[in-house]
Tab-separated table of C-alpha atoms in Angstrom:
chain	number	residue	atom	x	y	z
A	1	MET	CA	79.428	-67.070	36.679
A	2	GLN	CA	79.304	-68.882	33.348
A	3	ALA	CA	77.453	-72.144	32.861
A	4	ALA	CA	79.483	-75.221	31.965
A	5	VAL	CA	78.780	-76.521	28.482
A	6	SER	CA	80.005	-79.629	26.668
A	7	ASP	CA	80.046	-79.356	22.925
A	8	LEU	CA	81.324	-80.953	19.769
A	9	ILE	CA	83.930	-79.038	17.786
A	10	GLY	CA	85.951	-80.439	14.923
A	11	TYR	CA	89.658	-80.552	15.756
A	12	GLN	CA	90.494	-78.830	12.464
A	13	HIS	CA	88.429	-75.736	13.378
A	14	SER	CA	90.240	-72.550	12.306
A	15	ARG	CA	89.985	-70.901	15.749
A	16	LEU	CA	91.154	-73.958	17.688
A	17	LYS	CA	94.931	-74.044	18.185
A	18	ARG	CA	97.018	-76.829	19.650
A	19	LYS	CA	99.524	-75.054	21.898
A	20	ARG	CA	101.710	-77.905	23.126
A	21	PRO	CA	101.637	-81.623	23.954
A	22	MET	CA	100.997	-82.558	27.590
A	23	LEU	CA	102.797	-85.138	29.693
A	24	VAL	CA	100.606	-87.934	31.049
A	25	PHE	CA	102.097	-89.688	34.091
A	26	GLY	CA	105.484	-88.349	33.001
A	27	PHE	CA	105.249	-89.738	29.469
A	28	ASN	CA	105.076	-87.677	26.304
A	29	ASP	CA	102.217	-88.798	24.049
A	30	ALA	CA	103.039	-86.192	21.417
A	31	SER	CA	101.118	-86.122	18.152
A	32	HIS	CA	98.394	-88.501	19.330
A	33	GLY	CA	97.956	-87.946	23.081
A	34	HIS	CA	96.753	-85.115	25.299
A	35	ALA	CA	97.401	-81.500	24.349
A	36	GLU	CA	96.851	-77.996	25.672
A	37	ILE	CA	94.313	-76.386	23.355
A	38	ALA	CA	93.501	-72.681	23.047
A	39	SER	CA	90.336	-71.298	21.514
A	40	ASP	CA	90.333	-67.706	20.303
A	41	ASN	CA	86.851	-66.172	19.803
A	42	LEU	CA	85.395	-69.586	19.099
A	43	ARG	CA	81.694	-69.632	18.261
A	44	VAL	CA	79.875	-72.920	18.711
A	45	PRO	CA	76.598	-73.580	16.888
A	46	PHE	CA	73.672	-74.319	19.204
A	47	MET	CA	73.198	-77.737	17.549
A	48	ASN	CA	76.685	-78.786	18.743
A	49	ILE	CA	75.894	-78.310	22.442
A	50	LEU	CA	75.469	-81.644	24.199
A	51	HIS	CA	72.845	-82.128	26.934
A	52	GLY	CA	71.955	-78.414	27.193
A	53	GLU	CA	73.517	-75.333	28.693
A	54	GLY	CA	74.650	-75.707	32.288
A	55	HIS	CA	75.030	-79.487	32.154
A	56	GLY	CA	78.640	-79.729	30.967
A	57	PHE	CA	80.061	-80.708	34.349
A	58	GLU	CA	77.339	-83.330	34.741
A	59	LEU	CA	78.462	-85.039	31.527
A	60	THR	CA	82.122	-84.861	32.466
A	61	GLU	CA	81.501	-86.235	35.951
A	62	GLY	CA	79.558	-89.150	34.483
A	63	ARG	CA	82.590	-90.082	32.418
A	64	LEU	CA	85.248	-89.514	35.093
A	65	GLY	CA	83.497	-91.121	38.077
A	66	PRO	CA	84.061	-94.764	37.068
A	67	GLY	CA	87.720	-94.009	36.348
A	68	ARG	CA	88.177	-92.759	39.894
A	69	SER	CA	86.773	-96.009	41.273
A	70	HIS	CA	88.999	-98.006	38.924
A	71	HIS	CA	92.159	-96.234	40.066
A	72	CYS	CA	91.200	-96.593	43.735
A	73	LEU	CA	90.801	-100.329	43.186
A	74	ARG	CA	94.216	-100.424	41.509
A	75	LEU	CA	95.705	-98.696	44.553
A	76	ARG	CA	93.949	-101.169	46.813
A	77	VAL	CA	95.488	-104.128	44.980
A	78	ALA	CA	98.937	-102.509	45.179
A	79	ALA	CA	98.434	-101.936	48.915
A	80	GLU	CA	97.377	-105.546	49.402
A	81	CYS	CA	100.497	-106.753	47.588
A	82	GLY	CA	102.625	-104.505	49.806
A	83	THR	CA	100.909	-105.810	52.925
A	84	HIS	CA	101.553	-109.413	51.889
A	85	MET	CA	105.210	-108.540	51.290
A	86	MET	CA	105.325	-107.096	54.828
A	87	VAL	CA	103.901	-110.344	56.217
A	88	GLU	CA	106.575	-112.353	54.389
A	89	ARG	CA	109.260	-110.042	55.762
A	90	ALA	CA	107.855	-110.268	59.302
A	91	LEU	CA	108.247	-114.047	59.194
A	92	ARG	CA	111.964	-113.850	58.333
A	93	THR	CA	114.485	-114.442	61.096
A	94	ALA	CA	117.128	-111.860	62.007
A	95	PHE	CA	119.410	-111.932	65.075
A	96	GLY	CA	117.810	-115.112	66.384
A	97	LYS	CA	114.143	-114.078	66.323
A	98	LYS	CA	111.466	-113.142	63.818
A	99	ILE	CA	111.532	-109.559	62.532
A	100	ALA	CA	107.980	-109.001	63.821
A	101	GLN	CA	109.225	-109.728	67.365
A	102	HIS	CA	111.781	-106.894	67.312
A	103	GLY	CA	109.108	-104.360	68.320
A	104	SER	CA	109.249	-101.838	65.470
A	105	PHE	CA	107.058	-103.660	62.988
A	106	GLN	CA	103.598	-102.093	62.496
A	107	LEU	CA	101.855	-104.777	60.501
A	108	ASP	CA	98.700	-104.631	62.632
A	109	TRP	CA	98.089	-100.949	61.774
A	110	GLN	CA	98.770	-101.590	58.082
A	111	TRP	CA	96.392	-104.550	57.955
A	112	SER	CA	93.551	-102.793	59.805
A	113	ALA	CA	93.864	-99.757	57.503
A	114	TYR	CA	93.730	-102.065	54.496
A	115	ILE	CA	90.580	-103.817	55.800
A	116	LYS	CA	88.827	-100.448	56.378
A	117	GLU	CA	89.726	-99.242	52.883
A	118	ARG	CA	88.548	-102.522	51.344
A	119	LYS	CA	85.190	-102.177	53.124
A	120	LEU	CA	84.768	-98.573	51.935
A	121	GLY	CA	85.670	-99.590	48.390
A	122	SER	CA	83.208	-102.481	48.296
A	123	ASP	CA	80.482	-100.261	49.801
A	124	HIS	CA	81.122	-97.716	47.060
A	125	LEU	CA	80.908	-100.367	44.337
A	126	GLU	CA	77.606	-101.581	45.787
A	127	GLN	CA	76.289	-98.019	45.776
A	128	THR	CA	77.256	-97.439	42.138
A	129	CYS	CA	74.979	-100.298	41.098
A	130	VAL	CA	72.002	-98.681	42.852
A	131	PRO	CA	70.600	-95.435	41.370
A	132	ARG	CA	70.719	-93.171	44.446
A	133	ASP	CA	72.969	-90.538	45.982
A	134	ARG	CA	76.425	-92.060	46.376
A	135	ARG	CA	78.720	-89.043	46.646
A	136	ILE	CA	79.547	-89.641	50.321
A	137	HIS	CA	80.595	-93.251	49.691
A	138	ALA	CA	82.691	-92.258	46.676
A	139	ALA	CA	84.427	-89.444	48.552
A	140	ALA	CA	85.173	-91.667	51.547
A	141	ALA	CA	86.535	-94.467	49.361
A	142	VAL	CA	88.721	-92.093	47.348
A	143	MET	CA	90.039	-90.096	50.313
A	144	PHE	CA	90.732	-93.100	52.518
A	145	GLY	CA	92.312	-95.002	49.629
A	146	ILE	CA	94.669	-92.113	48.886
A	147	GLY	CA	95.507	-91.545	52.564
A	148	TYR	CA	96.102	-95.220	53.249
A	149	ASN	CA	98.468	-95.662	50.338
A	150	SER	CA	100.479	-92.516	51.017
A	151	ASP	CA	100.794	-92.918	54.813
A	152	GLY	CA	102.248	-96.330	54.989
């Protein structure tokens, strides 16, 4: 098993080839966005290694973790907007009574799921401000946020 390493390499390096542009959320950011890069027999000087051998994933995780929380919060806001739209719809009248009284409207489940996800998200944000182990809170917030938004 090889150790993960983060390093600095100039983009114009002779053994670094840009294979093709990548789509990001379905959009083509060609010439300035993300790309698939291939390295053929690339040798990296020891001075270019960041944070030591075996700590590459640690650096990457430190950069990506806050983004995960950000996107979960974005999903939470979208879910809250959807829930409020459901409330407005439930209050409309159809066939002489409110839509919520027709028996097939599951607003209570949607709202309770939203409250649970909001609590997990706020717990996770509290934990990120305190320097201690927070992986369980992050995983719960991410997994419940994804499940909540895709189920309903």
